[in-house]
Structure formats: C-alpha cells, structure tokens
Short mmCIF file of C-alpha atoms and ligand atoms in Angstrom, two decimals:
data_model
loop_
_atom_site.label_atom_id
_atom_site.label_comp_id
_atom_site.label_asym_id
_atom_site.label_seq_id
_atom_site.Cartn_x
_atom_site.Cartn_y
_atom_site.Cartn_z
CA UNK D 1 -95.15 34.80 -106.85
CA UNK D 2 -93.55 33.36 -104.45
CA UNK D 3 -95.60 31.06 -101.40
CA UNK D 4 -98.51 33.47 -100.86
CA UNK D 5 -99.33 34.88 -97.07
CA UNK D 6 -101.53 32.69 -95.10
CA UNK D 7 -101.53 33.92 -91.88
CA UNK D 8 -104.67 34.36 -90.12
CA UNK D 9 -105.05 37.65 -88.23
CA UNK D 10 -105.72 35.46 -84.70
CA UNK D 11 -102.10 34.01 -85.57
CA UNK D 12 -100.73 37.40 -85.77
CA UNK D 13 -102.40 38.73 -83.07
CA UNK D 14 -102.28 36.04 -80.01
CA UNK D 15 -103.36 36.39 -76.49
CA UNK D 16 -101.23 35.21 -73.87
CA UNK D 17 -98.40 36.17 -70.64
CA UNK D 18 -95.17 38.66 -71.36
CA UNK D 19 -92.61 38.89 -71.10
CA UNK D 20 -91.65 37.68 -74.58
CA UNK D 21 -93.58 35.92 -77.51
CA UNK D 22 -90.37 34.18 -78.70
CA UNK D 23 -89.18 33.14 -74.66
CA UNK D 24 -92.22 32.72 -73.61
CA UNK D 25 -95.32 31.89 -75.67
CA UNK D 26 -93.38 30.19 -78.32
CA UNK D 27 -91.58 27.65 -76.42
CA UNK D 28 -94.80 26.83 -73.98
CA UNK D 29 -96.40 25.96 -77.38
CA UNK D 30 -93.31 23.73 -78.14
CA UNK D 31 -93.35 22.13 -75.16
CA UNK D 32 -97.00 21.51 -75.64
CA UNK D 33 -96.25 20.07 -78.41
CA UNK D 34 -93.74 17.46 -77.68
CA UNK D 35 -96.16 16.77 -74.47
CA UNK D 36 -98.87 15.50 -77.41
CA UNK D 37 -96.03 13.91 -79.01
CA UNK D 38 -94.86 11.29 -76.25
CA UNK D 39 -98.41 10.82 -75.83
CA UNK D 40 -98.72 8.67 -78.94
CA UNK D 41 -95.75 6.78 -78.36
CA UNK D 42 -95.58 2.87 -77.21
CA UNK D 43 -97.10 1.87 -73.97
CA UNK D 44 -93.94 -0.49 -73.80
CA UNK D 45 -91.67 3.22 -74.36
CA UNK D 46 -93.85 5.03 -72.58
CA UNK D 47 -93.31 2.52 -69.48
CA UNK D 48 -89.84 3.12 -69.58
CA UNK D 49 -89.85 6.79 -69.42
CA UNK D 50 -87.96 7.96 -66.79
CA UNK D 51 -86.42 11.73 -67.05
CA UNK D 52 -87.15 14.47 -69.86
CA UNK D 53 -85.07 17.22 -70.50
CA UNK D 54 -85.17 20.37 -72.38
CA UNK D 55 -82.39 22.22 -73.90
CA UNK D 56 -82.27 25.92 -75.02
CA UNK D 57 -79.97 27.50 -77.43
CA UNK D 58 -78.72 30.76 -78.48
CA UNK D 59 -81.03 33.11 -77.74
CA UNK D 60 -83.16 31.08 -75.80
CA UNK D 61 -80.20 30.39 -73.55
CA UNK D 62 -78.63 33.69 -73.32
CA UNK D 63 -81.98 35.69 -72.33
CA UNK D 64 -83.93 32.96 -71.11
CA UNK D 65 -84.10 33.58 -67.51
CA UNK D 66 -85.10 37.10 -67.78
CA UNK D 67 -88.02 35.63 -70.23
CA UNK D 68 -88.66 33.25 -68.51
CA UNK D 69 -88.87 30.27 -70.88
CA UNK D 70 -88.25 27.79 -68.11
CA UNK D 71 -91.75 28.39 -66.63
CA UNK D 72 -93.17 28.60 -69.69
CA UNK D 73 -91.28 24.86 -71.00
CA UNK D 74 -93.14 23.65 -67.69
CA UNK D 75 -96.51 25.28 -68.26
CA UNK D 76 -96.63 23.79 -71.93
CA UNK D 77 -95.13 20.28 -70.38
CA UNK D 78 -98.37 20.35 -67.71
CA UNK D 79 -100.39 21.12 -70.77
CA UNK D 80 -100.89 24.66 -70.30
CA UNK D 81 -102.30 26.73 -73.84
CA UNK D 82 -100.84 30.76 -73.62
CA UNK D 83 -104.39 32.16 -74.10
CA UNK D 84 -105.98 30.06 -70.35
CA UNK D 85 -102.65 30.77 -68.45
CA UNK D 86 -103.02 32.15 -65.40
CA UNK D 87 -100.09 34.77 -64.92
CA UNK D 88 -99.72 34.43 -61.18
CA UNK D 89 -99.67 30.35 -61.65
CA UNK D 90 -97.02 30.73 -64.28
CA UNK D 91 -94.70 33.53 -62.48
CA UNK D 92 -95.02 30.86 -59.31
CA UNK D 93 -93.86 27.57 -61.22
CA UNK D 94 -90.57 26.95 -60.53
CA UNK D 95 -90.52 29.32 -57.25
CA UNK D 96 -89.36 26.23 -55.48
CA UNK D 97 -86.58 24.86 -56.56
CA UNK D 98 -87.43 21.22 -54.57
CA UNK D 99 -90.89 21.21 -55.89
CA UNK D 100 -91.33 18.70 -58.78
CA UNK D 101 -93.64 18.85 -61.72
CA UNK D 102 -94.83 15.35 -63.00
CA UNK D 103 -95.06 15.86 -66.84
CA UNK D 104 -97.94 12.99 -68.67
CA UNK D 105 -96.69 10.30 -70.79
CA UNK D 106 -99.50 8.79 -71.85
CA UNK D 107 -100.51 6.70 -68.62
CA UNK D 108 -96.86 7.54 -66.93
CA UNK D 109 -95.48 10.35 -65.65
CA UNK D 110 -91.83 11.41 -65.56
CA UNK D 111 -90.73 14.51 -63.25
CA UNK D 112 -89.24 17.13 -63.99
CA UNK D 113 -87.41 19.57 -62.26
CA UNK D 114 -84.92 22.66 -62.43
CA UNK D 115 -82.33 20.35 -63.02
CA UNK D 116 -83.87 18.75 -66.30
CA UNK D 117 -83.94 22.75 -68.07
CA UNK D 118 -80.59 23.44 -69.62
CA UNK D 119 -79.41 26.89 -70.44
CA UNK D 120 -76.85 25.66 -72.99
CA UNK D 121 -74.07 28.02 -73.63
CA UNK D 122 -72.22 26.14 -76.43
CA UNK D 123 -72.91 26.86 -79.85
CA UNK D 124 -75.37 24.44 -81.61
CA UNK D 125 -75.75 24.55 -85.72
CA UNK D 126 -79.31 25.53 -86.23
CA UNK D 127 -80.86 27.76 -88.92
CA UNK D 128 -82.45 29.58 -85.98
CA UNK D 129 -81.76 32.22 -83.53
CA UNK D 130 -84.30 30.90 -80.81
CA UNK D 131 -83.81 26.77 -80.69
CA UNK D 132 -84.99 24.18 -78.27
CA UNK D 133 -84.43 20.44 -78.22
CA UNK D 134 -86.87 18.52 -75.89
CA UNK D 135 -85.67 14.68 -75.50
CA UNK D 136 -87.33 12.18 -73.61
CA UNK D 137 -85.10 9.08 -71.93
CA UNK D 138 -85.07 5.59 -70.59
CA UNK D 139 -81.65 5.78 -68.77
CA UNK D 140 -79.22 6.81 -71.33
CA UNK D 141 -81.70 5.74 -74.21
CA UNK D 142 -83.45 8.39 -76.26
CA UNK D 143 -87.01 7.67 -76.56
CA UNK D 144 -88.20 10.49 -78.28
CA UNK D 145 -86.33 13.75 -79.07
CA UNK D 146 -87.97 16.81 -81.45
CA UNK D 147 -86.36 20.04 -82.02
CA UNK D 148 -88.58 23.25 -82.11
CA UNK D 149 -87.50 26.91 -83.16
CA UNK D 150 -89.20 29.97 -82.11
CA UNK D 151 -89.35 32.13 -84.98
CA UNK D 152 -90.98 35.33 -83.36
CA UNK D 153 -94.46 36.49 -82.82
CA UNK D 154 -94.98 32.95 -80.30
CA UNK D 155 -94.86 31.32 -84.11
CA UNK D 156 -92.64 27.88 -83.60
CA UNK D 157 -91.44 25.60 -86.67
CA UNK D 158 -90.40 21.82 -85.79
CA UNK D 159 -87.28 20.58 -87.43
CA UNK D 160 -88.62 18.11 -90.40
CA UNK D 161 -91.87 19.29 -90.48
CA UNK D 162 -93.19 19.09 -94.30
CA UNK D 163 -93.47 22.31 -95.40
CA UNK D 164 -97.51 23.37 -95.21
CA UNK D 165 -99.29 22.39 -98.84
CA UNK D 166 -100.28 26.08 -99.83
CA UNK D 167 -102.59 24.33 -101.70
CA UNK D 168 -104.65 23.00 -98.52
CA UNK D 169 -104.66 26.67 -97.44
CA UNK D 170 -105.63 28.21 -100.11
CA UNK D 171 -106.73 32.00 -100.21
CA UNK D 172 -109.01 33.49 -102.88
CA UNK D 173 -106.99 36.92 -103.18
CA UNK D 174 -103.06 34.95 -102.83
CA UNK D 175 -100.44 37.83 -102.32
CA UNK D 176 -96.68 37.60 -101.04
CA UNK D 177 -95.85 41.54 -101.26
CA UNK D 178 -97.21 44.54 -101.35
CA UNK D 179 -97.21 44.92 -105.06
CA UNK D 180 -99.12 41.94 -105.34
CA UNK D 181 -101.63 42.78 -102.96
CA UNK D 182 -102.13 46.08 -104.93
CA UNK D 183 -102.19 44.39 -108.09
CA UNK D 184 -105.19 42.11 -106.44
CA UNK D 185 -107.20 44.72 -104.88
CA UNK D 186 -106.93 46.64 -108.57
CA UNK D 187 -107.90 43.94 -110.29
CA UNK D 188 -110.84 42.77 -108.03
CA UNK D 189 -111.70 46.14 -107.25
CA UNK D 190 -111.82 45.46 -103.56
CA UNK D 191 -111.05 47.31 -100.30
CA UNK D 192 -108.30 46.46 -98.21
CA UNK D 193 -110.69 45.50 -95.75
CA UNK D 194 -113.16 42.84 -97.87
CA UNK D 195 -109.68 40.93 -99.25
CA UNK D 196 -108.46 40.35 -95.89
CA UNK D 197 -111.67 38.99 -94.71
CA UNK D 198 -111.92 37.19 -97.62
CA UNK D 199 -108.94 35.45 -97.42
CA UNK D 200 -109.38 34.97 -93.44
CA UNK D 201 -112.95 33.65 -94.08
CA UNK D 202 -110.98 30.53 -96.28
CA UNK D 203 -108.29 30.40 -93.76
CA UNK D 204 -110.15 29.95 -90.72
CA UNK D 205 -113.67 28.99 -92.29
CA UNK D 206 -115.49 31.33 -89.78
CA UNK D 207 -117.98 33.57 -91.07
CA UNK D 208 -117.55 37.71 -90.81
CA UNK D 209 -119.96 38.17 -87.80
CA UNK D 210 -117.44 35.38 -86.01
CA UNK D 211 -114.35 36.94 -86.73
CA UNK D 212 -115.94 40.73 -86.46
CA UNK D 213 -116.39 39.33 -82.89
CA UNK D 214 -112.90 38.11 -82.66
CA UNK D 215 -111.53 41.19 -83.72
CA UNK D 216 -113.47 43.02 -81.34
CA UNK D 217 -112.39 40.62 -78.60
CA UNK D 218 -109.13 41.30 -79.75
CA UNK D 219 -109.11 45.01 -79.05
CA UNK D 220 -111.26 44.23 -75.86
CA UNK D 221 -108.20 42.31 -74.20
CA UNK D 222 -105.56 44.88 -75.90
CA UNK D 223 -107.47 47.58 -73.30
CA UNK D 224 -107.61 45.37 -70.79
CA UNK D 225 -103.36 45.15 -70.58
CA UNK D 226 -103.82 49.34 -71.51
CA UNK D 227 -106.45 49.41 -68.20
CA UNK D 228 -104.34 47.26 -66.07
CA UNK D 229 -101.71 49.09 -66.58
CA UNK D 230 -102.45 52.32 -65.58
CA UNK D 231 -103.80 51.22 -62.33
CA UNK D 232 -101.24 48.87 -61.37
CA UNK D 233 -98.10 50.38 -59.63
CA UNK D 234 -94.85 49.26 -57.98
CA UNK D 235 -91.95 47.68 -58.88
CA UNK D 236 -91.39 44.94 -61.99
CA UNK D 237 -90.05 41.71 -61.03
CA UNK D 238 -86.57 40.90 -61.53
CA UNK D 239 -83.23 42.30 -60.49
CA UNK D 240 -83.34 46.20 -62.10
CA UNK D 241 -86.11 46.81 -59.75
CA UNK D 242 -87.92 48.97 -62.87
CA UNK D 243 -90.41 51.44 -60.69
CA UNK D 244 -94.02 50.91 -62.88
CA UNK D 245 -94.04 54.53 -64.33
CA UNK D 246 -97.81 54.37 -66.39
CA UNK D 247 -99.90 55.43 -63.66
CA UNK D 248 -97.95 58.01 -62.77
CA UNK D 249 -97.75 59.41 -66.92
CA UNK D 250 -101.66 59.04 -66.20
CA UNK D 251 -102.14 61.20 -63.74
CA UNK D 252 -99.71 63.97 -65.36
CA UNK D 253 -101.86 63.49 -68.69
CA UNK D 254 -105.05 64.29 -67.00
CA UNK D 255 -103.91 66.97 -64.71
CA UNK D 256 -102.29 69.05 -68.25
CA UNK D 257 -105.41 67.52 -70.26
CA UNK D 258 -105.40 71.62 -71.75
CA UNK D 259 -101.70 71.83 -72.30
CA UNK D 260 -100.22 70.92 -75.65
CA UNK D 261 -98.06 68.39 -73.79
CA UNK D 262 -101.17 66.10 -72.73
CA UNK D 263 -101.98 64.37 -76.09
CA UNK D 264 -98.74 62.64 -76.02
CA UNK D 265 -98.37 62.15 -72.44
CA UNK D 266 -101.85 59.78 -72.68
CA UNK D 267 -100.15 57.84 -76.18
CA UNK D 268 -96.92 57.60 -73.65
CA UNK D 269 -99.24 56.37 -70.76
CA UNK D 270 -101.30 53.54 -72.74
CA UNK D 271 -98.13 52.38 -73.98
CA UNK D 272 -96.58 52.20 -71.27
CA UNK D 273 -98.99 50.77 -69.42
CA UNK D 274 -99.82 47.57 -71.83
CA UNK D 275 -95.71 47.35 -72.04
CA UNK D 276 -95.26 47.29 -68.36
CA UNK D 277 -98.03 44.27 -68.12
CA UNK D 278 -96.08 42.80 -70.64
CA UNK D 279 -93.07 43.04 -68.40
CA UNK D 280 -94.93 41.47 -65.39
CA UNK D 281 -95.67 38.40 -67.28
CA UNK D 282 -99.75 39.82 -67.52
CA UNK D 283 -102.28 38.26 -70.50
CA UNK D 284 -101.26 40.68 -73.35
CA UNK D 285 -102.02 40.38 -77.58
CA UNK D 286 -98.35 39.72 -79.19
CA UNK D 287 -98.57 42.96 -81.82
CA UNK D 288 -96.79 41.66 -83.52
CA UNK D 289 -94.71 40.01 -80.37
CA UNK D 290 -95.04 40.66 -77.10
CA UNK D 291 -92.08 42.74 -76.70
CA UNK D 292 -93.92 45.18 -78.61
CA UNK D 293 -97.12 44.83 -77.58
CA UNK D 294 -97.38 48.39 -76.18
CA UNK D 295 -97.46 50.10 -79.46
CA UNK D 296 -100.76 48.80 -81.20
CA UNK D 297 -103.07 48.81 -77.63
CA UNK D 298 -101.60 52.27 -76.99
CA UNK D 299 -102.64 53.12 -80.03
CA UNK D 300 -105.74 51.77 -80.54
CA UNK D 301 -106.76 53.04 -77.14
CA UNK D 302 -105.93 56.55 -78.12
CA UNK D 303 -107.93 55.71 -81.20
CA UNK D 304 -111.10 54.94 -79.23
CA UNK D 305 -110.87 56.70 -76.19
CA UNK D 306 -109.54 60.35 -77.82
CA UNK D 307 -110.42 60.03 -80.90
CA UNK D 308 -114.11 57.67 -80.68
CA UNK D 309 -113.70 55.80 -83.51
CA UNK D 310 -116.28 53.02 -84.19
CA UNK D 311 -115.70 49.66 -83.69
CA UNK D 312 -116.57 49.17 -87.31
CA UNK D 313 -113.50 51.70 -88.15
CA UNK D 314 -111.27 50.08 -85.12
CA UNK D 315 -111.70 46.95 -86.89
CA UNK D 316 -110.29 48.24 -90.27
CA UNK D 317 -108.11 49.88 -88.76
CA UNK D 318 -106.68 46.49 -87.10
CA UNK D 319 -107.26 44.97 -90.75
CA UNK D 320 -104.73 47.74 -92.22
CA UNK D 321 -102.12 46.88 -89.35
CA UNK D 322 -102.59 42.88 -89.63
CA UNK D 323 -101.60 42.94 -93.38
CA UNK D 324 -98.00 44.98 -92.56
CA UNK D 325 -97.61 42.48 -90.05
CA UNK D 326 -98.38 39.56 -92.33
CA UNK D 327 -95.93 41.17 -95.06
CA UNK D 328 -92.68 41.72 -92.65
CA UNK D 329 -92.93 38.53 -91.08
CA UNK D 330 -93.39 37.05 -94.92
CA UNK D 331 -90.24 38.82 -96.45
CA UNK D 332 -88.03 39.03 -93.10
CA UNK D 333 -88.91 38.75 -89.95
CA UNK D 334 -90.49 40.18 -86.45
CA UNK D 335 -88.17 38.10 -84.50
CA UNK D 336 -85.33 40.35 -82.51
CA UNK D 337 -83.73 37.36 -82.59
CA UNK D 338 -83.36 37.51 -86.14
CA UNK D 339 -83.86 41.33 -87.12
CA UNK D 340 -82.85 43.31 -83.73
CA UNK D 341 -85.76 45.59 -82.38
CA UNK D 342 -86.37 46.83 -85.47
CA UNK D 343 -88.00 43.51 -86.43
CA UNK D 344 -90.38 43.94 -83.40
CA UNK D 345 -90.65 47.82 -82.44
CA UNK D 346 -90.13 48.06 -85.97
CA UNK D 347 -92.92 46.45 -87.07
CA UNK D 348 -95.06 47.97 -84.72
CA UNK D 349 -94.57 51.05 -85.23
CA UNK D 350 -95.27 50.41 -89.29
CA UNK D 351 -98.54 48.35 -87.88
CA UNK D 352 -99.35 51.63 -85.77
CA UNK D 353 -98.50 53.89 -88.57
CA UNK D 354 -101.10 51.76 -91.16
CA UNK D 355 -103.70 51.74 -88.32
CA UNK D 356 -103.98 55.35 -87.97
CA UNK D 357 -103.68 56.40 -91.86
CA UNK D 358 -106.78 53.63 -92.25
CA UNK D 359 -108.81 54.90 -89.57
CA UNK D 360 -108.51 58.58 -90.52
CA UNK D 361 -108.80 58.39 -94.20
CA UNK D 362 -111.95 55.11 -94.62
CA UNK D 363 -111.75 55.84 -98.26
CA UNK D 364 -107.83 56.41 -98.34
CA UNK D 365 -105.71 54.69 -100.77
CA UNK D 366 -103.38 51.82 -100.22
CA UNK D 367 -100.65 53.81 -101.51
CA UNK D 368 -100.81 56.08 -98.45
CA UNK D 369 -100.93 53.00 -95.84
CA UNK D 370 -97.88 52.21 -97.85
CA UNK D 371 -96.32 55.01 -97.02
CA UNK D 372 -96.71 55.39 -93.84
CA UNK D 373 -95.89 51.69 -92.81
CA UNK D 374 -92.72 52.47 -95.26
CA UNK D 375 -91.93 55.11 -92.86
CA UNK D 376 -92.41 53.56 -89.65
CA UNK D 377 -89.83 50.51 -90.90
CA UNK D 378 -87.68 53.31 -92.56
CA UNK D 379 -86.87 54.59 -89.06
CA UNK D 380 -85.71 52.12 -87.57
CA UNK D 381 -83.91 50.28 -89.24
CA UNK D 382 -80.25 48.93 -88.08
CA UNK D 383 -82.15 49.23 -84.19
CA UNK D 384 -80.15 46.88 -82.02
CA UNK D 385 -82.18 44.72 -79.30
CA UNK D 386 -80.06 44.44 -75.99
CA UNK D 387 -82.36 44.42 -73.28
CA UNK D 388 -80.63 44.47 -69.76
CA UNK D 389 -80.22 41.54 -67.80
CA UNK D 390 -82.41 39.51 -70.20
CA UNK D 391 -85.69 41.36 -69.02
CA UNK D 392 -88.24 42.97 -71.64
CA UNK D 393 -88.24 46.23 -69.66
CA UNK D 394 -85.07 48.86 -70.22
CA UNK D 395 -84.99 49.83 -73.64
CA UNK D 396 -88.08 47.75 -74.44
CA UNK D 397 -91.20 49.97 -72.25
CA UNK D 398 -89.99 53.14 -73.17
CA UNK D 399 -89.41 52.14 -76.95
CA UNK D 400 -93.19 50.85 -76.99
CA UNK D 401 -93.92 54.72 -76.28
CA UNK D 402 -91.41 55.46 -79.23
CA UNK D 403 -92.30 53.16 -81.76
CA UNK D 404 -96.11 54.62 -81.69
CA UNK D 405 -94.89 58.26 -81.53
CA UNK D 406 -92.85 57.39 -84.54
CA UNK D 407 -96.33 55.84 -85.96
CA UNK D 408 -97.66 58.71 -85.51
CA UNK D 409 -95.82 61.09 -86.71
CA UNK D 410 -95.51 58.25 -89.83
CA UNK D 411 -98.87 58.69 -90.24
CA UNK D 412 -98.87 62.56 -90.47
CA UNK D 413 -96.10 62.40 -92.89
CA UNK D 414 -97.29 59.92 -95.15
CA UNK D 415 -100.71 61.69 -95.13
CA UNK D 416 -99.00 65.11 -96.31
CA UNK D 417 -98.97 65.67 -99.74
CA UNK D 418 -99.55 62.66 -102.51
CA UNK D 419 -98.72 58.77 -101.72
CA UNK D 420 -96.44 58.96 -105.19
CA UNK D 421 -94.03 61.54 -102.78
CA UNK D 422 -92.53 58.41 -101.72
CA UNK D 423 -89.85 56.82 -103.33
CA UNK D 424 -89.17 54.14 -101.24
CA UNK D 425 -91.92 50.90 -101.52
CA UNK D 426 -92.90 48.89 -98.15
CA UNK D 427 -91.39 45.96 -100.34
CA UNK D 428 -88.04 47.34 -100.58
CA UNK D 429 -87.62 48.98 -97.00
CA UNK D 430 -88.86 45.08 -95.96
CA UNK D 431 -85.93 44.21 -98.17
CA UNK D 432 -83.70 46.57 -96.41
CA UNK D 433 -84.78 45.55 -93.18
CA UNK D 434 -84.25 41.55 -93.99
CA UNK D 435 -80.42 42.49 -94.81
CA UNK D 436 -79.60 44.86 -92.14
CA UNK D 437 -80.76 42.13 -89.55
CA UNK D 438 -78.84 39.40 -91.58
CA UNK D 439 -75.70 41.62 -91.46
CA UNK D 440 -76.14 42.94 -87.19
CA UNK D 441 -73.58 40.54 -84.87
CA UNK D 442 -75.72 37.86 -83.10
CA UNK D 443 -74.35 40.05 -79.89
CA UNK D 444 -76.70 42.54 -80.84
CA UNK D 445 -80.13 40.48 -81.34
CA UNK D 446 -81.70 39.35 -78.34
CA UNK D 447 -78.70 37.57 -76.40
CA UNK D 448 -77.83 40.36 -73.74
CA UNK D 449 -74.38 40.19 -74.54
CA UNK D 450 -73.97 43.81 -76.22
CA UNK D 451 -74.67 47.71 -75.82
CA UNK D 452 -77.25 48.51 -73.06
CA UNK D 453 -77.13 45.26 -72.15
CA UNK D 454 -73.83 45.90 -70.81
CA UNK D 455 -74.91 48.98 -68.85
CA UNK D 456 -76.80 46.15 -66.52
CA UNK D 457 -74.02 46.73 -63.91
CA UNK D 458 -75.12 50.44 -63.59
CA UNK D 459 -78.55 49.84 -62.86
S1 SF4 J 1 -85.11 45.49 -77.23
FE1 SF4 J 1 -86.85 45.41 -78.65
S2 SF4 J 1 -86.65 43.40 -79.69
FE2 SF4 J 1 -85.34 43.36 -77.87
S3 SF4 J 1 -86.61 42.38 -76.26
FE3 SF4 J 1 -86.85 44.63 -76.10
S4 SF4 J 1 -88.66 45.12 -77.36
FE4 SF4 J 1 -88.01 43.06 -77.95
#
C-alpha cells in the first residue's frame, strides 16, 4: 500500500470566500502562514524589517487577478482565517490603490501595498502549477523567505516541509484506493459509513455526535450559498459583466413545477445559485474546490428539499462523496491547475454521482458507488479549464449545473442493472484521469491563455 488517505472530511470540505480554493483560500492560508512565521523570528531581524513582498507564479500569476489572490495574500498577511472572512471586507481590500496595509512582525510592522504583490510572468522551476514565494527584507537583505504551493481544494504544501509521519496520523481502517478500501470494509465487515467515521474519529479525535454536528453544519452553510443565491440578483463583479441568472431559473422552476422540464430546472437553479456566490467572492464549502462548489450544494439541496431525505441519510450521503474526494485527490489531483476541469467539475460530479447512489440505496453496495463515481470521472475526462478573463464564472457556473446533471444521470446508470456491468474500476479511470492532466498543455489548465479563454474579447 502505498501512504494511506488521511484526510479529514472538514479538510475536504472547507468553508470560506470564492472565487477559487487554489487563488483564493489557498494562498490566504499561505500567507497566514508566513505571517506566523516572521513572528518567531529575532527581535534584532524583526527590527530591521522594512518591506515584504509576495510573488506568484504560473497559475497564480496568469489568473490571479480574476481570483483574486492579491486580496486574499493581504487578508492572510492581516491574519485573516477563510472560514471568519467577511466577503465584503475582502472584495474591498485593495480597492484603494494608496491605502496601505501594515502587516505584524512580531512587535513591528512593515507595509504593504499593491506594489509589494508581483504577478510574475517569467517561468520559475517548481513542481507546482499554483506557486508563491513570500520574502521578507531589510533593504536588499532577505530576512526570511518560504515558498508555498497551492495544490487545489485551498490544500497548500511548503517547500521543505518533512513529509507528515503517517505514523502520527494513523487510521484504524488505512486505505490508498478503492480496492483497498473494499478489501477493508470486507474484511471488517463494516459500512462505508462506520470506516469513515472511524478513521475521522482518530484523525480529528472528536467524537461522532461532534462531527455528526459538523457534518450537519456543513450542509447547513452549503444551503446557505444554495439560498443566497437564488435571491441575490444583478450583475457579477468583474469585466464580463455575467447577469446573475439563478433567481431567474427559480422562478421558471416553480412556475412549470408540473411540467417534466421543472425537476431539472430546480438541480440547474441550486447550482447555479451556490456557483454564482462562489463567483461573487460569498462564504461557500470548497466541494471539492470552490470552483466546483455548485455541484454537491445543488445536489444535496435537491436531496433534501425534493427528495426529504434525513439528515441521518444526508450525512451518509456526504460520507459516500467525501471518500471519492479523498481518493482523486490521493491518486491525482482536484487541482485545474494540475488536471484541467476535469480534476474539479470532474470530481464533483463523481462526488455528486456517489452521494445520490448512497442516499437512494442505504443498504447499496460499494460496488455500485463505484460505479457511478467511475462514471461521473469517465465523462469528463480530457475537460480543459480556460475560464475567461481569469474569472470563475463562463464555463465554470454553467458547468456546476453540468457536472451534477452528469451525476445524476451517473447515478441512474450505475444503478441499472448489476455493479459487475462495469468494466472500468474508480482506480483505473483515477489513473486515466492523473495521465490525461499530466499530458494537457499548461495553456489549457487554469492560466487563461487557451480556448474560451480566448473568446474573452467577444464578451
Ligand atoms: S473551468 Fe473548471 S477548473 Fe477551471 S476555474 Fe472554472 S470550474 Fe475551475
């Protein structure tokens, strides 16, 4: 086996503002980082302090305005955690270009500005798509410098950081794929459901109530981006000038709630609406990023408000989704940086697909959650990510609303017939996906620079 999954659901699943896990959440928690950092240097260094700057690369740099990861590099630097943000503070930092944000140093401050945010456009050797180097300086002098990739999700690695001791998180039921997990719950003779709480119960040492409350909390601020949403209307910010289209699907949902039509025009609204948040810079759950964080909330507000599931089956539900999640990002990746869309949308849609087959069949095999996550990959793989003008709106709202029709319709096809119809495992399509990404041009994953991208002069 290689190192087994540990991560917990509540890494998977993070609250915090759009547009962009990777742009957005990811560096703020880098920044935040570094701010702890040049806390616990020197008083003599700390004196001397007198600029910092922050330098983005590759995707970071090519997309980063439309994210935008320079508010978010100041909210971490001002100390700033994604889950408190305010969204209106954050979309105002930086409004000014004269104002100046003075940035802690232990008993110091240092100011920083516009001018201290580089969008670098040269190319920088890094084993990342998504890079940042924060440096603090006396003059000329380096004082501190650490280097920070955003791997997707709002997940960051720092350069030189020891790889975590899998034996200091250790999991009773270890797993790395899905054949492992299946060998697991076969030879523990466990649900789905009572190994991932297991293993979150030694990841996070909570207790079930606690993280049965978290979950629930979870879903609770997934319908409150869904909610939102469909109320709020007008244009998104930035330069397409993207007319809000949710409330309007709404009201055409409810006004043809008898026509066969209506079922999917409420799936189109929810997703929609939790995507367009998203695209405001709202408080939305990355699912697995925030990019796609239409798909699950859509879904899982279909799921309670069409369908009244229990919380209790919700949460299982969410359990079945977490562990696709948990796999892809294992064994590739739910970066668009890395993978294209198919790594996010992707991924969601598979996460959709799972939820639904869990939550419809309580006593259904893993082999058919298989399946239909298998599917929801299967379909899209080679999908480019090219968003225009670096925004997380045109493809990305409308292919929320995709992705969880595809999950659907996943789910309907995996559930058809026996799970041993499908040839294809979840580990190999993961496989598939992990290549195709590895193989797509850089132009085509997350830097603007290709396909719709260049349709931004239409719009
Ligand atoms: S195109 Fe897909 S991967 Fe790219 S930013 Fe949009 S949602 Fe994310």
């Amino acid at each position: 086996m290689t190192t087994p999954i540990t991560t917990s659901v509540f890494d998977l699943f993070k609250v915090g503002p759009g547009p962009s896990s990777s742009h957005t959440i990811g560096p703020m928690k880098a920044a935040f980082d570094f701010r702890q950092r040049v806390g616990q240097l020197t008083e003599p260094e700390q004196q001397r302090a007198d600029s910092l700057h922050v330098y983005l690369y590759g995707s970071l740099s090519a997309t980063g305005k439309g994210h935008g990861t320079d508010r978010a590099v100041v909210a971490g630097l001002l100390g700033w955690q994604p889950e408190t943000t305010d969204p209106v503070a954050l979309t105002n930092l930086l409004k000014d270009p004269a104002e100046r944000y003075p940035v802690p140093v232990g008993n110091q401050t240092v100011l920083l500005g516009p001018e201290h945010i580089h969008f670098e456009r040269k190319r920088y050797e890094s084993p990342y798509a998504n890079t940042m180097v924060l440096r603090l300086m006396a003059g000329n002098e380096t004082l501190a410098e650490e280097e920070y990739y955003s791997v997707g999700g709002g997940f960051i690695l720092r350069k030189g950081e020891p790889e975590p001791d899998p034996s200091a998180q250790s999991v009773p039921y270890p797993y790395s794929t899905m054949a492992e997990l299946k060998v697991q719950l076969i030879q523990h003779h466990l649900t789905l459901d009572a190994l991932l709480m297991a293993n979150e119960m030694a990841l996070t040492g909570s207790t079930r109530a606690e993280i049965n409350a978290r979950l629930d909390d979870l879903l609770a601020f997934m319908h409150r981006a869904v909610r939102r949403g469909l109320r709020n209307k007008g244009v998104l910010p930035g330069t397409i000038k993207l007319s809000r289209k949710a409330p309007l699907l709404y009201g055409q949902a409810k006004s043809l709630a008898n026509s066969s039509d209506s079922f999917l025009l409420f799936l189109n609204a929810y997703c929609l609406a939790a995507s367009e948040e998203n695209a405001a810079g709202g408080i939305v759950v990355t699912a697995p990023t925030s990019g796609a964080s239409g798909v699950i909330p859509g879904l899982t507000y279909l799921a309670k408000r069409h369908f009244h599931y229990s919380p209790a089956t919700l949460r299982s539900g969410l359990w079945a989704a977490a562990v696709i999640g948990f796999l892809v990002k294992h064994n590739a990746s739910i970066s668009g940086a890395e993978m294209g869309c198919m790594g996010e949308i992707g991924t969601a849609s598979a996460m959709g697909a799972a939820f639904l087959t869990r939550c419809a069949q309580p006593a259904g095999a893993i082999e058919t959650i298989e399946a239909a996550a298998e599917i929801g990959i299967e379909h899209h793989l080679g999908m480019t990510c090219d968003p225009i003008g670096g925004y997380v709106q045109i493809p990305c709202i409308e292919r929320n609303a995709m992705g969880a029709a595809k999950a659907y319709n996943a789910y309907l096809l995996a559930t058809a017939g026996r799970a041993s119809f499908q040839k294809i495992s979840l580990d190999a399509v993961i496989k598939v996906m992990k290549a195709t990404g590895r193989d797509m041009s850089k132009r085509y994953k997350e830097t603007s620079q290709a396909g719709l991208a260049l349709s931004a002069t239409e719009c």
